[in-house]
Coordinates of C-alpha atoms in Angstrom, one line a residue:
Chain A
X1 CA -13.7 -23.0 -23.3
X2 CA -14.4 -21.2 -26.6
X3 CA -15.8 -17.7 -26.4
X4 CA -17.5 -18.0 -29.8
X5 CA -20.9 -18.5 -28.1
X6 CA -21.1 -15.5 -25.9
X7 CA -24.8 -14.6 -25.6
X8 CA -25.9 -11.1 -26.2
X9 CA -28.4 -11.4 -23.4
X10 CA -25.8 -12.1 -20.7
X11 CA -24.8 -9.1 -18.7
X12 CA -21.3 -8.5 -17.7
X13 CA -20.6 -9.2 -14.1
X14 CA -17.8 -6.7 -13.9
X15 CA -19.0 -3.7 -15.7
X16 CA -15.8 -2.1 -16.8
X17 CA -13.0 -3.7 -18.7
X18 CA -10.1 -4.5 -16.4
X19 CA -7.0 -6.7 -16.5
X20 CA -6.5 -9.3 -13.8
X21 CA -3.8 -7.1 -12.3
X22 CA -6.2 -4.1 -12.1
X23 CA -8.9 -6.3 -10.4
X24 CA -6.4 -7.2 -7.7
X25 CA -5.4 -3.6 -7.3
X26 CA -8.9 -2.3 -7.2
X27 CA -9.8 -4.5 -4.3
X28 CA -6.5 -4.8 -2.4
X29 CA -5.0 -1.3 -2.7
X30 CA -7.4 -0.1 0.0
X31 CA -5.6 -2.4 2.4
X32 CA -2.3 -0.7 1.7
X33 CA -3.4 2.9 1.7
X34 CA -3.9 4.8 4.9
X35 CA -7.5 4.9 6.2
X36 CA -9.7 7.4 4.5
X37 CA -11.6 10.1 6.3
X38 CA -14.9 8.4 5.7
X39 CA -13.6 5.2 7.2
X40 CA -12.2 6.9 10.2
X41 CA -15.4 8.8 10.9
X42 CA -17.5 5.7 10.4
X43 CA -15.3 3.5 12.5
X44 CA -15.1 6.1 15.4
X45 CA -18.9 6.4 15.5
X46 CA -19.3 2.6 15.6
X47 CA -16.6 2.1 18.2
X48 CA -18.2 4.8 20.3
X49 CA -21.6 3.0 20.4
X50 CA -19.8 -0.3 21.0
X51 CA -18.1 1.2 24.0
X52 CA -21.4 2.4 25.4
X53 CA -22.8 -1.0 24.7
X54 CA -20.0 -2.7 26.5
X55 CA -20.4 -0.5 29.6
X56 CA -24.2 -1.1 29.6
X57 CA -23.5 -4.9 29.4
X58 CA -21.1 -4.8 32.3
X59 CA -23.7 -2.8 34.3
X60 CA -26.5 -5.3 33.7
X61 CA -24.4 -8.4 34.2
X62 CA -23.0 -7.1 37.4
X63 CA -26.4 -5.8 38.7
X64 CA -28.6 -8.5 37.3
X65 CA -31.1 -8.5 34.5
X66 CA -33.7 -7.0 36.8
X67 CA -32.6 -3.7 35.2
X68 CA -34.5 -4.8 32.1
X69 CA -38.2 -4.0 31.6
X70 CA -39.2 -7.7 31.7
X71 CA -41.8 -8.8 34.3
X72 CA -43.5 -12.0 35.4
X73 CA -45.9 -12.1 32.4
X74 CA -43.6 -10.8 29.7
X75 CA -40.4 -13.0 30.2
X76 CA -39.1 -12.5 26.7
X77 CA -39.2 -9.3 24.8
X78 CA -36.4 -7.0 23.5
X79 CA -33.7 -9.5 24.2
X80 CA -35.2 -12.3 22.2
X81 CA -36.5 -9.9 19.6
X82 CA -33.0 -8.7 19.0
X83 CA -31.6 -12.2 19.1
X84 CA -34.0 -13.3 16.3
X85 CA -33.5 -10.1 14.4
X86 CA -29.7 -10.5 14.3
X87 CA -29.7 -14.2 13.5
X88 CA -32.2 -13.6 10.7
X89 CA -29.9 -11.0 9.2
X90 CA -27.1 -13.5 9.1
X91 CA -29.1 -15.8 6.9
X92 CA -28.6 -13.7 3.7
X93 CA -24.9 -14.1 3.8
X94 CA -25.1 -17.9 3.8
X95 CA -27.8 -17.7 1.2
X96 CA -25.5 -15.7 -1.1
X97 CA -22.4 -17.8 -0.4
X98 CA -24.0 -21.3 -0.3
X99 CA -27.3 -21.4 -2.0
X100 CA -26.3 -19.2 -4.9
X101 CA -23.1 -21.2 -5.4
X102 CA -25.2 -24.4 -5.7
X103 CA -27.5 -22.7 -8.2
X104 CA -24.4 -21.4 -10.1
X105 CA -25.4 -17.8 -9.8
X106 CA -22.1 -16.3 -10.7
X107 CA -23.0 -12.7 -9.8
X108 CA -22.6 -13.8 -6.1
X109 CA -18.8 -13.4 -6.4
X110 CA -19.0 -9.6 -6.1
X111 CA -20.8 -9.6 -2.8
X112 CA -20.3 -13.0 -1.2
X113 CA -17.3 -12.1 0.9
X114 CA -18.8 -9.1 2.5
X115 CA -22.2 -10.9 2.9
X116 CA -20.5 -13.8 4.7
X117 CA -18.6 -11.4 6.9
X118 CA -21.9 -9.8 7.7
X119 CA -23.4 -13.2 8.6
X120 CA -20.6 -13.9 11.2
X121 CA -20.9 -10.4 12.7
X122 CA -24.6 -10.6 12.9
X123 CA -24.6 -14.0 14.6
X124 CA -22.0 -12.7 17.0
X125 CA -24.4 -9.8 17.9
X126 CA -27.3 -12.3 18.2
X127 CA -25.3 -14.5 20.7
X128 CA -25.0 -11.6 23.1
X129 CA -28.7 -11.5 24.0
X130 CA -29.2 -15.1 25.2
X131 CA -25.8 -14.9 26.9
X132 CA -26.9 -11.9 29.0
X133 CA -30.4 -13.3 29.5
X134 CA -28.9 -16.4 31.0
X135 CA -28.2 -14.0 33.9
X136 CA -24.8 -15.6 34.8
X137 CA -23.0 -15.7 31.5
X138 CA -19.9 -17.2 33.1
X139 CA -21.9 -20.4 33.7
X140 CA -23.1 -20.6 30.1
X141 CA -21.2 -23.8 29.5
X142 CA -23.9 -25.5 31.5
X143 CA -26.0 -25.6 28.3
X144 CA -23.6 -28.2 26.8
X145 CA -23.9 -31.8 27.8
X146 CA -20.6 -32.5 29.6
X147 CA -19.8 -35.0 32.4
X148 CA -20.5 -33.1 35.6
X149 CA -20.5 -33.5 39.3
X150 CA -24.3 -33.3 39.6
X151 CA -24.4 -37.1 39.0
X152 CA -23.8 -36.4 35.4
X153 CA -27.2 -34.7 35.1
X154 CA -27.7 -34.2 31.3
X155 CA -29.3 -31.3 29.5
X156 CA -32.8 -31.7 28.3
X157 CA -32.7 -32.8 24.7
X158 CA -36.4 -32.3 24.3
X159 CA -36.1 -28.6 24.7
X160 CA -36.0 -26.4 21.6
X161 CA -33.9 -23.9 23.5
X162 CA -31.2 -26.6 23.6
X163 CA -31.6 -27.3 19.9
X164 CA -31.0 -23.6 19.4
X165 CA -27.7 -23.8 21.3
X166 CA -26.5 -26.5 18.9
X167 CA -28.0 -24.8 15.8
X168 CA -26.4 -21.4 16.5
X169 CA -23.0 -22.9 17.5
X170 CA -22.9 -25.0 14.4
X171 CA -24.0 -22.2 12.3
X172 CA -21.4 -19.8 13.6
X173 CA -18.5 -22.1 13.4
X174 CA -19.3 -23.5 10.0
X175 CA -19.9 -20.0 8.7
X176 CA -16.5 -18.9 10.1
X177 CA -14.5 -21.8 8.5
X178 CA -16.4 -21.5 5.2
X179 CA -15.6 -17.8 5.1
X180 CA -12.0 -18.2 6.1
X181 CA -11.3 -20.9 3.6
X182 CA -12.5 -18.6 0.9
X183 CA -10.2 -15.9 2.2
X184 CA -7.0 -18.0 1.9
X185 CA -6.3 -17.2 -1.8
X186 CA -6.9 -13.5 -1.4
X187 CA -4.8 -13.3 1.8
X188 CA -2.0 -14.9 -0.3
X189 CA -2.5 -12.2 -2.9
X190 CA -2.0 -9.5 -0.2
X191 CA 1.1 -11.3 1.0
X192 CA 2.6 -11.4 -2.5
X193 CA 2.0 -7.8 -3.4
X194 CA 2.5 -5.8 -0.2
X195 CA 5.7 -3.9 0.3
X196 CA 5.5 -3.8 4.0
X197 CA 7.4 -6.5 5.9
X198 CA 5.0 -6.5 8.7
X199 CA 2.0 -7.1 6.4
X200 CA 3.9 -9.8 4.5
X201 CA 4.5 -11.6 7.7
X202 CA 1.0 -11.3 9.1
X203 CA -0.8 -12.2 5.9
X204 CA 1.7 -14.9 5.2
X205 CA 0.8 -16.6 8.5
X206 CA -2.9 -16.0 7.9
X207 CA -3.0 -17.5 4.4
X208 CA -1.7 -20.9 5.5
X209 CA 1.1 -20.9 2.8
X210 CA -1.3 -20.8 -0.1
X211 CA 0.4 -20.7 -3.5
X212 CA -2.3 -21.3 -6.0
X213 CA -1.3 -24.8 -7.0
X214 CA -3.9 -26.4 -9.3
X215 CA -4.0 -29.5 -7.2
X216 CA -5.0 -27.3 -4.2
X217 CA -7.5 -25.4 -6.3
X218 CA -9.1 -28.7 -7.3
X219 CA -9.7 -29.7 -3.7
X220 CA -10.6 -26.1 -2.9
X221 CA -13.5 -26.1 -5.3
X222 CA -14.7 -29.4 -4.1
X223 CA -14.5 -28.1 -0.6
X224 CA -16.5 -25.0 -1.5
X225 CA -19.2 -27.1 -3.0
X226 CA -19.3 -29.5 -0.1
X227 CA -19.5 -26.7 2.4
X228 CA -22.2 -25.0 0.4
X229 CA -24.1 -28.2 0.3
X230 CA -23.9 -28.5 4.1
X231 CA -24.5 -24.8 4.7
X232 CA -27.7 -24.8 2.7
X233 CA -29.7 -27.2 4.8
X234 CA -27.9 -25.7 7.8
X235 CA -29.2 -22.2 7.3
X236 CA -32.7 -23.5 6.7
X237 CA -32.5 -25.5 9.9
X238 CA -31.2 -22.6 12.0
X239 CA -34.2 -20.4 11.6
X240 CA -36.5 -23.4 11.6
X241 CA -35.1 -24.2 15.1
X242 CA -35.3 -20.6 16.2
X243 CA -39.0 -20.6 15.2
X244 CA -39.4 -23.8 17.2
X245 CA -38.5 -21.9 20.3
X246 CA -41.9 -20.5 19.8
X247 CA -43.8 -23.0 17.8
X248 CA -43.3 -26.0 20.2
X249 CA -44.9 -24.0 23.0
X250 CA -48.6 -23.8 23.6
X251 CA -48.9 -20.0 23.6
X252 CA -51.6 -18.7 21.3
X253 CA -50.0 -17.0 18.3
X254 CA -46.9 -19.1 18.6
X255 CA -48.2 -22.6 18.4
X256 CA -48.4 -22.9 14.6
X257 CA -46.9 -25.2 12.1
X258 CA -46.4 -22.3 9.7
X259 CA -43.6 -20.9 11.8
X260 CA -40.5 -22.6 10.3
X261 CA -41.0 -21.6 6.6
X262 CA -42.4 -18.2 7.7
X263 CA -39.3 -17.5 9.8
X264 CA -36.9 -18.7 7.2
X265 CA -38.5 -16.4 4.6
X266 CA -38.5 -13.5 7.0
X267 CA -34.8 -14.2 7.8
X268 CA -33.8 -14.1 4.2
X269 CA -36.0 -11.0 3.6
X270 CA -34.3 -9.0 6.5
X271 CA -30.9 -10.3 5.6
X272 CA -31.0 -9.2 2.0
X273 CA -32.3 -5.8 3.1
X274 CA -29.2 -5.5 5.4
X275 CA -26.9 -6.7 2.6
X276 CA -28.4 -4.0 0.4
X277 CA -27.9 -1.4 3.1
X278 CA -24.3 -2.3 3.6
X279 CA -23.4 -2.9 -0.1
X280 CA -24.9 0.4 -1.3
X281 CA -22.6 2.2 1.2
X282 CA -19.6 0.0 0.6
X283 CA -19.6 0.2 -3.2
X284 CA -19.7 4.0 -3.0
X285 CA -17.1 4.5 -0.2
X286 CA -14.7 1.8 -1.5
X287 CA -15.1 2.7 -5.2
X288 CA -16.3 -0.8 -6.0
X289 CA -19.1 0.2 -8.3
X290 CA -17.7 -2.0 -11.1
X291 CA -17.8 -5.0 -8.9
X292 CA -20.9 -4.5 -6.8
X293 CA -23.0 -3.3 -9.6
X294 CA -26.5 -2.0 -10.0
X295 CA -27.3 -5.5 -11.4
X296 CA -26.4 -7.0 -8.0
X297 CA -28.7 -4.7 -6.1
X298 CA -31.4 -5.3 -8.7
X299 CA -31.1 -9.1 -8.2
X300 CA -31.2 -8.7 -4.4
X301 CA -34.3 -6.5 -4.7
X302 CA -36.0 -9.3 -6.5
X303 CA -35.2 -11.7 -3.6
X304 CA -36.6 -9.0 -1.2
X305 CA -39.8 -8.8 -3.1
X306 CA -40.2 -12.6 -3.3
X307 CA -39.4 -13.2 0.4
X308 CA -41.4 -10.1 1.5
X309 CA -44.4 -11.4 -0.3
X310 CA -44.0 -14.8 1.4
X311 CA -43.9 -13.1 4.7
X312 CA -47.0 -11.2 3.8
X313 CA -48.7 -14.4 2.8
X314 CA -47.7 -15.9 6.2
X315 CA -49.3 -12.9 8.0
X316 CA -52.5 -13.5 6.1
X317 CA -52.4 -17.3 6.7
X318 CA -51.9 -16.8 10.4
X319 CA -55.0 -14.6 10.6
X320 CA -57.0 -17.0 8.5
X321 CA -56.0 -20.0 10.6
X322 CA -56.8 -18.2 13.8
X323 CA -60.4 -17.7 12.5
X324 CA -60.6 -21.1 10.8
X325 CA -59.3 -23.0 13.9
X326 CA -62.4 -21.9 15.8
X327 CA -60.1 -21.5 18.8
X328 CA -61.2 -18.4 20.7
X329 CA -57.8 -17.9 22.4
X330 CA -56.0 -18.1 19.1
X331 CA -58.5 -15.6 17.6
X332 CA -58.1 -13.3 20.5
X333 CA -54.3 -13.3 20.2
X334 CA -54.5 -12.1 16.6
X335 CA -57.3 -9.5 17.2
X336 CA -55.1 -8.3 20.1
X337 CA -52.1 -8.1 17.8
X338 CA -53.8 -5.9 15.2
X339 CA -56.1 -3.9 17.4
X340 CA -54.8 -4.2 20.9
X341 CA -52.5 -1.8 22.7
X342 CA -49.6 -2.8 20.4
X343 CA -51.6 -2.1 17.3
X344 CA -49.0 0.5 16.2
X345 CA -46.2 -2.1 16.2
X346 CA -48.3 -4.5 14.2
X347 CA -49.2 -1.9 11.5
X348 CA -45.6 -0.7 11.4
X349 CA -44.6 -4.3 10.6
X350 CA -47.4 -4.7 8.0
X351 CA -46.5 -1.5 6.2
X352 CA -42.7 -2.0 6.2
X353 CA -42.8 -5.7 5.3
X354 CA -45.8 -6.2 3.1
X355 CA -46.2 -2.8 1.3
X356 CA -42.6 -1.4 0.8
X357 CA -41.1 -4.5 -1.0
X358 CA -43.9 -4.3 -3.6
X359 CA -42.3 -1.2 -5.0
X360 CA -39.5 -3.5 -6.4
X361 CA -41.8 -4.8 -9.1
X362 CA -40.6 -1.8 -11.0
X363 CA -37.2 -2.0 -12.6
X364 CA -36.6 1.7 -12.3
X365 CA -37.0 1.6 -8.6
X366 CA -34.8 -1.5 -8.2
X367 CA -32.0 0.4 -9.9
X368 CA -32.4 3.6 -8.0
X369 CA -29.8 3.3 -5.3
X370 CA -31.2 6.0 -3.0
X371 CA -34.6 4.4 -3.2
X372 CA -33.3 0.9 -2.5
X373 CA -31.3 2.2 0.4
X374 CA -34.4 3.8 2.0
X375 CA -36.6 0.7 1.4
X376 CA -33.9 -1.6 2.9
X377 CA -33.9 0.4 6.1
X378 CA -37.7 0.2 6.2
X379 CA -37.5 -3.6 5.8
X380 CA -35.0 -3.8 8.6
X381 CA -37.3 -1.8 10.9
X382 CA -40.3 -3.9 9.8
X383 CA -38.6 -7.2 10.5
X384 CA -37.5 -6.0 13.9
X385 CA -41.1 -5.2 14.7
X386 CA -42.3 -8.5 13.4
X387 CA -40.3 -10.3 16.1
X388 CA -41.4 -7.8 18.7
X389 CA -45.0 -8.2 17.7
X390 CA -44.8 -12.0 17.7
X391 CA -43.1 -12.2 21.1
X392 CA -44.6 -9.4 23.1
X393 CA -48.2 -9.4 22.0
X394 CA -48.5 -13.1 22.5
X395 CA -47.1 -12.9 26.0
X396 CA -48.5 -9.7 27.5
X397 CA -52.1 -10.9 27.7
X398 CA -51.6 -14.5 28.8
X399 CA -53.9 -17.2 30.3
X400 CA -55.0 -15.2 33.3
X401 CA -56.5 -11.7 32.7
X402 CA -55.4 -10.8 36.2
X403 CA -51.7 -11.0 35.1
X404 CA -52.1 -9.0 31.9
X405 CA -49.5 -6.3 31.7
X406 CA -47.8 -3.9 29.3
X407 CA -44.1 -4.1 28.5
X408 CA -41.8 -1.3 27.7
X409 CA -38.0 -1.5 27.5
X410 CA -35.7 0.3 30.0
X411 CA -32.7 2.4 28.9
X412 CA -30.5 -0.6 29.5
X413 CA -32.3 -2.7 26.9
X414 CA -32.3 0.1 24.4
X415 CA -28.6 0.8 24.8
X416 CA -27.7 -2.9 24.7
X417 CA -29.4 -3.1 21.3
X418 CA -27.7 0.1 20.1
X419 CA -24.4 -1.4 21.4
X420 CA -24.8 -4.5 19.2
X421 CA -25.2 -2.2 16.2
X422 CA -21.9 -0.6 17.4
X423 CA -20.3 -4.1 17.5
X424 CA -21.7 -5.0 14.1
X425 CA -20.5 -1.9 12.3
X426 CA -17.1 -1.8 14.2
X427 CA -16.4 -5.4 13.0
X428 CA -17.6 -4.5 9.5
X429 CA -15.4 -1.5 9.3
X430 CA -12.4 -3.5 10.5
X431 CA -13.2 -6.1 8.0
X432 CA -13.2 -3.8 5.0
X433 CA -10.0 -2.2 6.2
X434 CA -7.9 -5.3 6.9
X435 CA -9.3 -8.1 4.8
X436 CA -10.1 -8.3 1.1
X437 CA -13.8 -7.1 1.0
X438 CA -14.4 -8.7 -2.4
X439 CA -13.4 -12.3 -3.3
X440 CA -10.7 -11.3 -5.7
X441 CA -9.9 -14.8 -7.0
X442 CA -13.5 -15.6 -7.5
X443 CA -14.2 -12.3 -9.3
X444 CA -11.3 -13.0 -11.7
X445 CA -12.7 -16.5 -12.4
X446 CA -16.0 -15.0 -13.6
X447 CA -14.6 -11.9 -15.1
X448 CA -14.8 -13.2 -18.7
X449 CA -18.4 -14.2 -18.2
X450 CA -20.3 -12.5 -21.1
X451 CA -17.0 -11.1 -22.5
X452 CA -15.2 -12.4 -25.6
X453 CA -12.1 -10.3 -25.5
X454 CA -8.8 -12.1 -24.7
Chain B
X1 CA 14.4 -31.4 -1.8
X2 CA 15.6 -29.0 -4.4
X3 CA 15.1 -30.0 -8.0
X4 CA 15.5 -28.5 -11.5
X5 CA 12.2 -27.4 -13.0
X6 CA 11.3 -26.0 -16.3
X7 CA 9.2 -23.0 -15.4
X8 CA 6.9 -21.4 -17.9
X9 CA 5.0 -18.2 -17.4
X10 CA 1.7 -17.4 -19.1
X11 CA -0.5 -14.3 -19.0
X12 CA -3.7 -15.8 -20.4
X13 CA -5.7 -18.6 -18.8
X14 CA -7.1 -19.6 -22.2
X15 CA -3.7 -20.1 -23.7
X16 CA -2.5 -21.9 -20.6
X17 CA -5.4 -24.4 -20.9
X18 CA -4.7 -25.1 -24.5
X19 CA -1.0 -25.5 -23.8
X20 CA -1.6 -27.9 -20.9
X21 CA -3.8 -30.1 -23.2
X22 CA -1.0 -30.1 -25.8
X23 CA 1.8 -30.9 -23.2
X24 CA -0.2 -33.7 -21.8
X25 CA -1.0 -35.1 -25.2
X26 CA 2.7 -35.3 -25.8
X27 CA 3.0 -37.5 -22.6
X28 CA 5.0 -34.9 -20.7
X29 CA 4.3 -34.9 -17.0
X30 CA 3.3 -31.6 -15.6
X31 CA 4.5 -31.2 -12.0
X32 CA 1.9 -28.5 -11.1
X33 CA 0.4 -25.2 -12.4
X34 CA 0.1 -22.2 -10.2
X35 CA -2.8 -19.9 -11.0
X36 CA -4.3 -16.8 -9.3
X37 CA -7.8 -18.3 -9.6
X38 CA -9.2 -21.7 -10.4
X39 CA -9.0 -22.1 -14.2
X40 CA -12.0 -24.3 -15.2
X41 CA -11.0 -27.4 -17.0
X42 CA -7.4 -27.2 -16.0
X43 CA -7.6 -29.9 -13.4
X44 CA -9.2 -32.2 -15.9
X45 CA -6.6 -31.3 -18.6
X46 CA -3.8 -32.1 -16.1
X47 CA -5.4 -35.4 -15.3
X48 CA -5.9 -34.7 -11.6
X49 CA -7.9 -37.4 -10.0
X50 CA -11.3 -36.4 -8.5
X51 CA -10.9 -35.2 -5.0
X52 CA -11.8 -37.7 -2.2
X53 CA -13.1 -34.9 0.0
X54 CA -16.8 -35.7 -0.5
X55 CA -16.2 -39.2 0.9
X56 CA -14.5 -37.7 3.9
X57 CA -17.6 -35.5 4.4
X58 CA -19.9 -38.5 4.1
X59 CA -18.0 -40.6 6.6
X60 CA -17.7 -37.7 9.1
X61 CA -21.3 -36.7 8.7
X62 CA -22.4 -40.3 9.3
X63 CA -20.2 -40.5 12.4
X64 CA -21.8 -37.3 13.7
X65 CA -25.3 -38.6 13.1
X66 CA -24.6 -41.8 14.9
X67 CA -22.8 -40.2 17.8
X68 CA -25.5 -37.5 18.3
X69 CA -28.4 -39.9 18.1
X70 CA -26.7 -42.5 20.2
X71 CA -25.7 -40.0 22.9
X72 CA -29.2 -38.5 23.1
X73 CA -30.8 -41.9 23.4
X74 CA -28.2 -43.0 26.0
X75 CA -28.5 -39.9 28.2
X76 CA -32.3 -39.5 28.0
X77 CA -33.5 -43.1 28.1
X78 CA -30.7 -45.1 29.7
X79 CA -28.2 -43.2 31.9
X80 CA -30.6 -40.9 33.7
X81 CA -34.2 -41.0 32.5
X82 CA -36.2 -38.0 33.8
X83 CA -39.9 -37.3 33.1
X84 CA -40.1 -33.9 31.5
X85 CA -43.6 -32.7 30.5
X86 CA -44.8 -36.2 30.4
X87 CA -42.9 -37.0 27.3
X88 CA -41.5 -40.5 26.6
X89 CA -37.9 -41.0 27.5
X90 CA -37.1 -42.2 24.0
X91 CA -38.6 -39.4 22.0
X92 CA -36.8 -39.8 18.7
X93 CA -38.4 -36.9 16.8
X94 CA -37.2 -34.5 19.5
X95 CA -33.7 -35.8 19.0
X96 CA -33.7 -35.1 15.2
X97 CA -32.7 -31.4 15.3
X98 CA -29.5 -31.9 17.3
X99 CA -28.7 -35.0 15.4
X100 CA -28.9 -33.0 12.2
X101 CA -26.8 -30.2 13.6
X102 CA -24.0 -32.5 14.8
X103 CA -24.0 -34.2 11.4
X104 CA -23.4 -30.9 9.7
X105 CA -20.9 -29.8 12.4
X106 CA -18.7 -32.8 12.1
X107 CA -19.1 -33.1 8.4
X108 CA -18.0 -29.5 7.7
X109 CA -15.1 -29.3 10.1
X110 CA -13.7 -32.7 9.3
X111 CA -13.8 -31.8 5.6
X112 CA -12.0 -28.5 6.2
X113 CA -9.4 -30.3 8.3
X114 CA -8.9 -33.0 5.6
X115 CA -8.6 -30.3 3.0
X116 CA -5.9 -28.5 5.0
X117 CA -4.0 -31.8 5.7
X118 CA -4.2 -33.1 2.2
X119 CA -2.8 -29.8 0.8
X120 CA -0.3 -29.3 3.7
X121 CA -1.8 -25.9 4.5
X122 CA -1.3 -24.6 8.1
X123 CA -0.9 -21.3 9.7
X124 CA 2.6 -19.9 9.3
X125 CA 3.6 -22.3 6.5
X126 CA 6.2 -20.8 4.3
X127 CA 4.7 -20.7 0.8
X128 CA 6.8 -21.6 -2.2
X129 CA 6.4 -18.8 -4.6
X130 CA 8.0 -18.9 -8.0
X131 CA 6.7 -15.6 -9.2
X132 CA 4.8 -13.1 -6.9
X133 CA 2.4 -12.7 -9.9
X134 CA 1.1 -16.2 -9.4
X135 CA -1.5 -14.9 -6.9
X136 CA -2.2 -11.9 -9.1
X137 CA -2.2 -12.2 -12.9
X138 CA 0.5 -14.8 -13.9
X139 CA 0.0 -18.5 -14.6
X140 CA 3.0 -20.6 -13.8
X141 CA 3.6 -24.1 -15.2
X142 CA 6.3 -26.3 -13.6
X143 CA 7.7 -29.4 -15.3
X144 CA 10.4 -31.6 -13.8
X145 CA 13.5 -31.2 -15.8
X146 CA 14.6 -34.9 -15.5
X147 CA 11.4 -36.1 -17.0
X148 CA 11.6 -34.2 -20.2
X149 CA 13.8 -32.8 -22.9
X150 CA 14.3 -29.1 -22.1
X151 CA 14.7 -27.8 -25.6
X152 CA 11.7 -29.6 -27.0
X153 CA 9.4 -28.6 -24.2
X154 CA 10.7 -25.0 -24.2
X155 CA 9.9 -24.7 -27.9
X156 CA 6.5 -26.2 -27.4
X157 CA 5.7 -23.9 -24.5
X158 CA 7.0 -20.8 -26.3
X159 CA 5.0 -21.7 -29.4
X160 CA 1.8 -21.8 -27.4
X161 CA 2.1 -18.5 -25.8
X162 CA 4.4 -18.8 -22.8
X163 CA 5.9 -15.3 -22.3
X164 CA 8.9 -16.8 -20.5
X165 CA 10.5 -20.2 -20.1
X166 CA 13.4 -20.9 -17.8
X167 CA 15.0 -23.6 -15.8
X168 CA 15.0 -23.0 -12.0
X169 CA 16.4 -25.0 -9.1
X170 CA 13.7 -24.9 -6.4
X171 CA 12.1 -27.1 -3.7
X172 CA 8.4 -27.1 -4.6
X173 CA 7.3 -29.5 -2.0
X174 CA 9.1 -28.7 1.3

């Protein structure tokens, strides 16, 4: 544990010199102070859109999903696009909390808490779409294999849609416990420093009686590693299975073996973009620029360029394979994607996902927060369009030309999607208001990284 | 049960670690050390045995794997075989994704439950806090008074950077 060998090349993870007490205060004081104006405005706007979203959801569930723009040919479109979009966003949180933990990337400590929270909220948003699409959401428990009065008729275990049910439920619950276990030490810190009796009680219950015993810490660190080890293959499996919703079908444009890695790369790509969007705002609004540093954003931009290039490669491979397969239907599906009636969606996808991340080869641009913010928005738009292009263009011109149609969303679908943004940001605003938005204990444990002062 | 403990407070994790090594080398039993964050090497210095949690994970994961695979085989091929898309009843590759998910599901949740049980953590538990700073910036070492000579150990702790050493009657394991 000697500090004699601090390398000059290592960069400090917390940029300014702080004491442990100051670190606690920097993060947890916001929980004690009255809400700021910025928070109140942001929260109100999000809650407003959430309210509209809830009303629209009530309307479509009570009327029936005929109010959507779907038709006989295009049975999946905005709903599944949004589902895949939100699930994909969640993947970055798990990547940061689990995969970077296994790779001993210590910079993850600054952003892992918020990124994991984002995962949970994004998966919650994702779940809404299949729930409504099921038509009768109160019967959704039918997707689980339970002893029933229909002679114990079991669910179809050959169906990728059922795999998805298991994958998403596992992913959501495991992410929640992983996140919550990490919160315990920080909730205890809130309990021990707050002056309010009410807060002391609530955080006292919530932190499970944590007292920082070294014996507990020892188990805690093993637990984190075990959960990270489980969450890493889990997160890869989730988007693999999401991609199998498409890849195991025989629809041209979907029926490809490239889908699992292509979807996982896309998920990480979109997720990191969303983390950048959120963190650039959060660090500014919460005054956490010493903890969520420019180096963090820089590192995430590199991941965006890597995964963005993988996605670009996948687009190219798809086109090549369509030609190389010699299958005219496959070839038509791809020509139709790029030059058919939805050409604008395809080229939006290409320009947002393939071109914009290439700017991050330049260090100057990776460290320019305004620029990163704009690019991260473009990536989010691009990744939404990717799913729209894959789903809608493959379906709208199907096997019989007589059933070829166009699809466009109704106001119900549009507002449901906006409503999920309301839900996502409402939850995120509540999170940074009432829970420690940075993993305080973890930041303290890496604070002395690249520092030799006592 | 309440007991007398020698309580030493430190402000620096580095000093705490060195002191722990010294105390252990003098064959004094440390009851526990309370720290705001995991101090690397401290568990080893205290001689804490390696956690058994990974074994729990393995056992739970294996159970999940067997249950999931067994259940899918039983429902699809034995209890009520139905021809779906002309696929064989016993289509093992199609059962892999759910088998995998249940393995993870059971492995993760059982490990968390075991962690909570082993450390007696549950919602609403009244935490034993010696110093409110122990979840902020203080490092607290507790040594059972009966098992040591108070003067000697106080001197040793003070010498090695403890900012305060006192004897306190407290129930650390309610």
